[in-house]
mmCIF file of C-alpha atoms in Angstrom:
data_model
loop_
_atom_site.group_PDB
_atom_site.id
_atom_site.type_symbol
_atom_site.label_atom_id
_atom_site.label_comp_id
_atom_site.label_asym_id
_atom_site.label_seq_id
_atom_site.Cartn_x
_atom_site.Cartn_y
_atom_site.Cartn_z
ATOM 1 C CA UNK A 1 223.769 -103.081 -144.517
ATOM 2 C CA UNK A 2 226.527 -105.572 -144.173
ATOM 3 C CA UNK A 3 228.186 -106.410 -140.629
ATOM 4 C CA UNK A 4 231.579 -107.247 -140.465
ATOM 5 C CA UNK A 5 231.822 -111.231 -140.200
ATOM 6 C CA UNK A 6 235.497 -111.608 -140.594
ATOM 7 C CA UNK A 7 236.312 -108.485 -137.542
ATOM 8 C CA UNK A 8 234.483 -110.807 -135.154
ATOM 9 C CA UNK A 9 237.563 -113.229 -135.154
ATOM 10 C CA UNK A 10 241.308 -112.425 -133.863
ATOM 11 C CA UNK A 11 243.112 -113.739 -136.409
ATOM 12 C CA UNK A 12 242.918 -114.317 -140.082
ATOM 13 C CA UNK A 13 241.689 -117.121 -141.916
ATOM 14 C CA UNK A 14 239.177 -118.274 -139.321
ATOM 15 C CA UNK A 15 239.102 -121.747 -138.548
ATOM 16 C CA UNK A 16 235.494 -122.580 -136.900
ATOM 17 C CA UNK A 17 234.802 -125.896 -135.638
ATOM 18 C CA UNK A 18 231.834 -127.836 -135.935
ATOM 19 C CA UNK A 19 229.085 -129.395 -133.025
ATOM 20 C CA UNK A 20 226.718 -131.906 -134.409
ATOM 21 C CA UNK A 21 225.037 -132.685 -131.208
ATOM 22 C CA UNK A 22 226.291 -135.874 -131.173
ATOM 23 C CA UNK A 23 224.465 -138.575 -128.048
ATOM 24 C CA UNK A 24 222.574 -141.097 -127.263
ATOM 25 C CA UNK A 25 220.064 -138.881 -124.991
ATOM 26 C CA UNK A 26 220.491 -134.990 -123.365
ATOM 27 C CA UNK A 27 222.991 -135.674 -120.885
ATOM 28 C CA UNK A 28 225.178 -137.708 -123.452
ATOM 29 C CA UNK A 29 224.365 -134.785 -125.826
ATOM 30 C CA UNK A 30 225.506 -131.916 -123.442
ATOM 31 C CA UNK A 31 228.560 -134.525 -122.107
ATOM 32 C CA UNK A 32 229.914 -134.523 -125.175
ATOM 33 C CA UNK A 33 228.888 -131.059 -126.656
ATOM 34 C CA UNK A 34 231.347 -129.606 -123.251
ATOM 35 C CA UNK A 35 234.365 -132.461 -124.406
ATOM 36 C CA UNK A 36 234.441 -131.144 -127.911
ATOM 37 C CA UNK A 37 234.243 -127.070 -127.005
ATOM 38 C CA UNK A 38 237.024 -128.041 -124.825
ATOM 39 C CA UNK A 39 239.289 -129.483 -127.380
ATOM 40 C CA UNK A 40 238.801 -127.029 -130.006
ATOM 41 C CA UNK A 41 239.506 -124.155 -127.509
ATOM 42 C CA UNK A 42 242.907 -126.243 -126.172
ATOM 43 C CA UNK A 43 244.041 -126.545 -129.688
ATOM 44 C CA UNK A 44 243.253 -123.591 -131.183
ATOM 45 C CA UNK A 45 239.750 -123.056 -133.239
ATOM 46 C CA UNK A 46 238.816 -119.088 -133.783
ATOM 47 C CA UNK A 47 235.272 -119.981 -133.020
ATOM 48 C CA UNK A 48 232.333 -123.034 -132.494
ATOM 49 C CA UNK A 49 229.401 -123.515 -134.288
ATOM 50 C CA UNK A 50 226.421 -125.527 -132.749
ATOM 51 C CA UNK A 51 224.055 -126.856 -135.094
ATOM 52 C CA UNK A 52 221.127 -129.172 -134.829
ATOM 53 C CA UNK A 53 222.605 -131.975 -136.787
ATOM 54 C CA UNK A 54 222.166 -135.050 -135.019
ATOM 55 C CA UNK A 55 220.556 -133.320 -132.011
ATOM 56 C CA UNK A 56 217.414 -130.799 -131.278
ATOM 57 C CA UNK A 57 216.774 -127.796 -130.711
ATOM 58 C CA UNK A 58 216.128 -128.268 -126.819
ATOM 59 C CA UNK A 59 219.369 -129.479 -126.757
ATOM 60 C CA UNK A 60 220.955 -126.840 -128.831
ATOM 61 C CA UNK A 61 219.420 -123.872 -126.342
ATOM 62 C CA UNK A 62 220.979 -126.030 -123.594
ATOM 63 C CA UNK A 63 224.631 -126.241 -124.921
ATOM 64 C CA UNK A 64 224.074 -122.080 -126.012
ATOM 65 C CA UNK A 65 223.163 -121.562 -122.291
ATOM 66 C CA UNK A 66 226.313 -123.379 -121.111
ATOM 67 C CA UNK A 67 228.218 -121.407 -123.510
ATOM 68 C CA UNK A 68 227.248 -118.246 -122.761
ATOM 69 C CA UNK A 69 227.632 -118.420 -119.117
ATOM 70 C CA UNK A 70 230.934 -120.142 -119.733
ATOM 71 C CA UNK A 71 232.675 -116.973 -121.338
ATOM 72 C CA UNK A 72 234.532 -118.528 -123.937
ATOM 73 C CA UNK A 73 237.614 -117.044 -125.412
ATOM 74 C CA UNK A 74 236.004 -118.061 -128.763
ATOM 75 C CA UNK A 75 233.278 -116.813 -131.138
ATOM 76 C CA UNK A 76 230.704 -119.346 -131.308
ATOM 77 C CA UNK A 77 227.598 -119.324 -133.585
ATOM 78 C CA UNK A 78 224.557 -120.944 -134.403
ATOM 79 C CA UNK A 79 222.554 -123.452 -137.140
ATOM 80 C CA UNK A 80 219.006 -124.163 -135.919
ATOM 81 C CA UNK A 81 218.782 -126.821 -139.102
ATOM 82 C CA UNK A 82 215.192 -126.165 -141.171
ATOM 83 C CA UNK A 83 214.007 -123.521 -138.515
ATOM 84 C CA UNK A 84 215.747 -120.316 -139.586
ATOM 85 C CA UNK A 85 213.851 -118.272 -137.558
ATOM 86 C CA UNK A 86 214.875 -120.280 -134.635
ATOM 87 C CA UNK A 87 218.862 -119.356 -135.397
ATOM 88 C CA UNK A 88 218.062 -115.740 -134.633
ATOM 89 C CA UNK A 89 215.941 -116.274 -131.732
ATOM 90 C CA UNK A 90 218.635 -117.773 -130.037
ATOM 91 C CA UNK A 91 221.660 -115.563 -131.186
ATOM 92 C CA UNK A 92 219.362 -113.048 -129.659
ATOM 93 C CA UNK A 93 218.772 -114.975 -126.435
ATOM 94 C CA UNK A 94 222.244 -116.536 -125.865
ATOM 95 C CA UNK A 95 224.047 -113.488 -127.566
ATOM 96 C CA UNK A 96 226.104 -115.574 -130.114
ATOM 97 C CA UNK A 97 227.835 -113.805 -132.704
ATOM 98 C CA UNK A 98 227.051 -115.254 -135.999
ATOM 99 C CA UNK A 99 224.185 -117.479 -137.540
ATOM 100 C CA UNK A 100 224.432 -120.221 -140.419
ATOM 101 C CA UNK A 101 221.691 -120.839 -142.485
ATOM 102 C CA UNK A 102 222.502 -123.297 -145.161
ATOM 103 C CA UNK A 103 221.143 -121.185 -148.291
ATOM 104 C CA UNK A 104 220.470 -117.479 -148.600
ATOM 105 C CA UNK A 105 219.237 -117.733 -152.413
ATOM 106 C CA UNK A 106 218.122 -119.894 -155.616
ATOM 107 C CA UNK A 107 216.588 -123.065 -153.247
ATOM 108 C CA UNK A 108 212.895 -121.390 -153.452
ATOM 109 C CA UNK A 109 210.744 -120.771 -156.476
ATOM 110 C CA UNK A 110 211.103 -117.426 -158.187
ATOM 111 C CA UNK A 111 207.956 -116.092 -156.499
ATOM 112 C CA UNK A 112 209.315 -117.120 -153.166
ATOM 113 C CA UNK A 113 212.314 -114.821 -153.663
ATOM 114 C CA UNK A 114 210.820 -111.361 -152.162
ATOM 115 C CA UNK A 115 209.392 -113.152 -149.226
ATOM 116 C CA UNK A 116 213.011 -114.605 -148.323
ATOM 117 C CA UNK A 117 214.242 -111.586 -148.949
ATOM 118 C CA UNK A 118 212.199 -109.438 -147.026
ATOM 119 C CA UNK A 119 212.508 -112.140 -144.183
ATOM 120 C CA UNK A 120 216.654 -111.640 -144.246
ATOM 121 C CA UNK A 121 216.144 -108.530 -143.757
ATOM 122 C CA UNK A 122 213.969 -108.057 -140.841
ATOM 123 C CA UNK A 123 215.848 -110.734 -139.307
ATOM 124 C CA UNK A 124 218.838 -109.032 -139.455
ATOM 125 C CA UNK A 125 217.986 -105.901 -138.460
ATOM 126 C CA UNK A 126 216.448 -106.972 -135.341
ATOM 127 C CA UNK A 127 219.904 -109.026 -134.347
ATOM 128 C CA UNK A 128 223.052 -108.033 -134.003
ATOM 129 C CA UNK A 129 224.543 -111.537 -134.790
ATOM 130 C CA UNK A 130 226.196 -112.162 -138.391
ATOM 131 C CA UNK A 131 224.473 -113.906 -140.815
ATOM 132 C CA UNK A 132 226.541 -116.490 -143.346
ATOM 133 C CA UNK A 133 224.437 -118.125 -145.482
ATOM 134 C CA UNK A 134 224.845 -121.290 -148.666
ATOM 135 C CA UNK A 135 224.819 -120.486 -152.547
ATOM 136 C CA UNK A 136 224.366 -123.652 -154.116
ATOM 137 C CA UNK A 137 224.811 -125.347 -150.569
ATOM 138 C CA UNK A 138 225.010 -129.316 -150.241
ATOM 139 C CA UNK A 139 221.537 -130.775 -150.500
ATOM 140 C CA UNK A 140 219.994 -128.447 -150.754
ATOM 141 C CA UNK A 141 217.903 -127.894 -154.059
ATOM 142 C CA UNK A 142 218.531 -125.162 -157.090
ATOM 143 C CA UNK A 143 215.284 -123.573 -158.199
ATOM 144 C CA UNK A 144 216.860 -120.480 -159.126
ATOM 145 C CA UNK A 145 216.737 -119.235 -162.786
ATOM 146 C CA UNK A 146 219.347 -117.224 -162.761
ATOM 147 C CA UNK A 147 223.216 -117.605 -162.748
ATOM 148 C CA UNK A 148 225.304 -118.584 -159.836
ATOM 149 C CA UNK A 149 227.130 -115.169 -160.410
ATOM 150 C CA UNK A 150 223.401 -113.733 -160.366
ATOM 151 C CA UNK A 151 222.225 -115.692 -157.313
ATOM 152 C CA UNK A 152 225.781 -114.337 -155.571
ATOM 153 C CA UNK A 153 225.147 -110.585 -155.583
ATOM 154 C CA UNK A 154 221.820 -111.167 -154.450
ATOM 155 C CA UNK A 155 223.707 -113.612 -151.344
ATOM 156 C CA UNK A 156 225.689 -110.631 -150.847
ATOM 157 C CA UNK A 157 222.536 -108.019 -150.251
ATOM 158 C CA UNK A 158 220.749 -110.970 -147.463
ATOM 159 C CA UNK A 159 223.932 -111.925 -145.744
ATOM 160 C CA UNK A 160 227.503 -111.096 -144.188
ATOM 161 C CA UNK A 161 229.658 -113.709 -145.571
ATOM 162 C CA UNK A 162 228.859 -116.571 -148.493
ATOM 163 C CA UNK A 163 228.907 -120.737 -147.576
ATOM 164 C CA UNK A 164 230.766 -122.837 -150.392
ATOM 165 C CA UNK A 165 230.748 -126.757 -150.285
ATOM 166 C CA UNK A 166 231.141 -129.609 -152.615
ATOM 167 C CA UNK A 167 227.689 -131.944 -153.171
ATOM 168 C CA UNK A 168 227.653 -133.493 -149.524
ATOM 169 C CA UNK A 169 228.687 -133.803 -146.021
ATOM 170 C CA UNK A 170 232.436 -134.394 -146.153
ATOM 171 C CA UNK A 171 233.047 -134.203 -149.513
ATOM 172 C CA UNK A 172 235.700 -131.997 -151.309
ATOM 173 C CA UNK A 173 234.568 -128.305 -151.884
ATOM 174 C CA UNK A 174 236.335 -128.161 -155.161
ATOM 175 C CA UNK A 175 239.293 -125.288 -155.927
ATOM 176 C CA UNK A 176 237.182 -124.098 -159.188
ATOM 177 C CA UNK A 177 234.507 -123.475 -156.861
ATOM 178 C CA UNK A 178 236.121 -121.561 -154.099
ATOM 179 C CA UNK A 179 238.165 -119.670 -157.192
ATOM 180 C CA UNK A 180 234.673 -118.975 -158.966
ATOM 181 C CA UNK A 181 232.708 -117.642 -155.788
ATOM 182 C CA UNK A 182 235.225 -115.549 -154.594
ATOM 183 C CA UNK A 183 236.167 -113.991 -158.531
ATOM 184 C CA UNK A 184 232.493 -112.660 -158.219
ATOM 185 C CA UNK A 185 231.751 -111.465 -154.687
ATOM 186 C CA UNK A 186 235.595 -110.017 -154.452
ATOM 187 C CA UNK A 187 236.397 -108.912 -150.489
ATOM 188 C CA UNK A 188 233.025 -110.186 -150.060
ATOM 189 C CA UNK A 189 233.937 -113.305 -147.021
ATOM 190 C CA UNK A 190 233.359 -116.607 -148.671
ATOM 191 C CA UNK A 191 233.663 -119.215 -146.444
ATOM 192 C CA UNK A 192 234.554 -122.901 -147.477
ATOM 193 C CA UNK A 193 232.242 -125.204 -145.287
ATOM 194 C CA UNK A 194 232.527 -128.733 -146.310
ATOM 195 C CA UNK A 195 235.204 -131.053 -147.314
ATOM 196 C CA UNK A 196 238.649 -129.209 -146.083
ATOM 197 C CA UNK A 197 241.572 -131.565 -145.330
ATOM 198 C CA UNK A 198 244.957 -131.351 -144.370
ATOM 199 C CA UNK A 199 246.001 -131.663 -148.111
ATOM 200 C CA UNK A 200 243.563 -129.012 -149.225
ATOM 201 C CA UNK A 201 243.642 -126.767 -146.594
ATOM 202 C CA UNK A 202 246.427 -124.163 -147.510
ATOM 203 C CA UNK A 203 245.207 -123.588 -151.163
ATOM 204 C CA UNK A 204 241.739 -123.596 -150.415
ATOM 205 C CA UNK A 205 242.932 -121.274 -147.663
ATOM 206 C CA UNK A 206 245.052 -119.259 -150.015
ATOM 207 C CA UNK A 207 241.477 -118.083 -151.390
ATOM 208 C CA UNK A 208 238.661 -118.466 -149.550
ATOM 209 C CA UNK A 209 238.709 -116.256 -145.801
ATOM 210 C CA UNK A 210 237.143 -118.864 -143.670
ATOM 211 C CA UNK A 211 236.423 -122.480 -142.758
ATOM 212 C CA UNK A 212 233.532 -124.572 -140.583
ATOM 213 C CA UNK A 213 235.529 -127.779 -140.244
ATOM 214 C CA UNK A 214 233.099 -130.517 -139.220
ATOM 215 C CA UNK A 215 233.907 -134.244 -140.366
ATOM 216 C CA UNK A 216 237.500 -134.098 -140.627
ATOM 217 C CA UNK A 217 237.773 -133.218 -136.878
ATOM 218 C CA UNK A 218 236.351 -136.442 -136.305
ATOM 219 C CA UNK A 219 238.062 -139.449 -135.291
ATOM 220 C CA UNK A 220 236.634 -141.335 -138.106
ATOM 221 C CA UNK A 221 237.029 -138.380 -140.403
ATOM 222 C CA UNK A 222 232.975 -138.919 -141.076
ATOM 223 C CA UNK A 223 230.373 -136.721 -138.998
ATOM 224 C CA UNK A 224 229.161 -139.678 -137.273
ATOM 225 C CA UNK A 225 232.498 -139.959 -135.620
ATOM 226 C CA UNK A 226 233.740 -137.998 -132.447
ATOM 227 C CA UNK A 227 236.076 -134.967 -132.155
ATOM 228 C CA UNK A 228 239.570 -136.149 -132.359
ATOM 229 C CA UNK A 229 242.330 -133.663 -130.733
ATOM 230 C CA UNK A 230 245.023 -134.708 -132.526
ATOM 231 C CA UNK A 231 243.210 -133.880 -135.921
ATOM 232 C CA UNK A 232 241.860 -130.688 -134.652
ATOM 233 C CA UNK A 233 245.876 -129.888 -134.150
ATOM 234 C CA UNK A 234 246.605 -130.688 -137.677
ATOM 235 C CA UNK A 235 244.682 -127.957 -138.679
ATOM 236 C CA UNK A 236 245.280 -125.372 -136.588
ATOM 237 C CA UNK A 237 249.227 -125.969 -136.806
ATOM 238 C CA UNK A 238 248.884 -125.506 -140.801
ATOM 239 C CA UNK A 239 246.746 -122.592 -140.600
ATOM 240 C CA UNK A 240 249.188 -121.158 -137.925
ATOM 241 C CA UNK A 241 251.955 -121.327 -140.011
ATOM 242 C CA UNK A 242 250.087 -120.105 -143.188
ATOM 243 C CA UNK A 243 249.263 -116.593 -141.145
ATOM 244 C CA UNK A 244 253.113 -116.234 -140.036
ATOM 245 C CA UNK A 245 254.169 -116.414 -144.027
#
């Protein structure tokens, strides 16, 4: 039974801004981790999304604890990176509202593809949080034998909204893409998570429901960068206008 990602958020067209854990040791980590949640929420991000990029997960429970107590006026979520199990254990814990995991289907052998399933779904009946999970996610491999159309429905049975990206970190989720996932899964939320830009953002917007905004938020527009207000802005000024069409 599928939850409701998209109800979670006030507005439409979710924008959801990335945390890499980003420092040169905890404290820097957790410094940082409070500067960034802080501009997004000034400048007008739907929700956060804390994930174990450059950091751990020690330091990810830390930032969720900070969070939590904080009472945000955002959603926030959660991508414990390799660990999936880890994800739910601390949406549980730190009640966040959604979980990322970067690929829900076709990145296991065929034989491999009861066991994940059966592990989606006792996961997600024992959590409340949403899950949003990658079909053909960047880096990660494709084992699958079956179409991506195929490999789709089944995302649709393990999770509450579908991950698109381009090849890598960054890089351009491209329009046939978007237009291809979200032809299949139909009101189905597909959410573009790599690779939107100020020139893409309103037709990639125009189709896909969502967006985890990560690299272009940065100063550098890289991930290894830091979060730059003026960019987050950008964003959230086109996507503003976009919902008042």
């Amino acid at each position: 039974m599928s939850k409701d990602f998209l109800s979670l958020f006030q507005n439409e067209k979710p924008i959801i801004g990335m945390i890499h854990l980003k420092g040169k040791d905890d404290e820097d980590v957790f410094e940082r981790a409070k500067k960034e949640i802080a501009i997004y929420i000034e400048h007008g991000v739907d929700g956060i999304i804390l994930e174990t990029y450059f950091g751990n997960y020690y330091q990810l429970e830390r930032i969720l604890e900070y969070v939590e107590k904080s009472n945000l006026p955002v959603v926030y979520g959660i991508n414990c990176l390799n660990v999936d199990h880890l994800g739910f254990h601390l949406a549980n814990k730190y009640h966040a509202q959604f979980v990322q995991i970067d690929s829900v289907v076709g990145h296991v052998k065929e034989r491999d593809e009861p066991s994940l399933h059966e592990f989606f779904k006792i996961e997600r009946e024992n959590s409340d949080a949403c899950l949003i999970g990658g079909v053909r996610f960047k880096y990660q491999p494709v084992l699958s034998s079956h179409t991506v159309e195929e490999d789709l429905k089944t995302a649709m049975t393990r999770c509450d909204g579908i991950c698109v990206t381009g090849e890598a970190t960054g890089e351009n989720t491209s329009i046939e893409k978007i237009k291809q996932f979200k032809d299949t899964v139909g009101d189905f939320p597909v959410i573009v998570a790599a690779g939107i830009t100020k020139e893409t953002l309103e037709e990639q917007m125009s189709i896909a429901d969502a967006a985890i905004i990560g690299s272009y938020f940065k100063d550098t527009r890289i991930d290894t960068g830091d979060v730059c207000a003026e960019h987050v802005k950008e964003i959230t000024d086109i996507i503003k206008r976009m919902r008042g069409k």
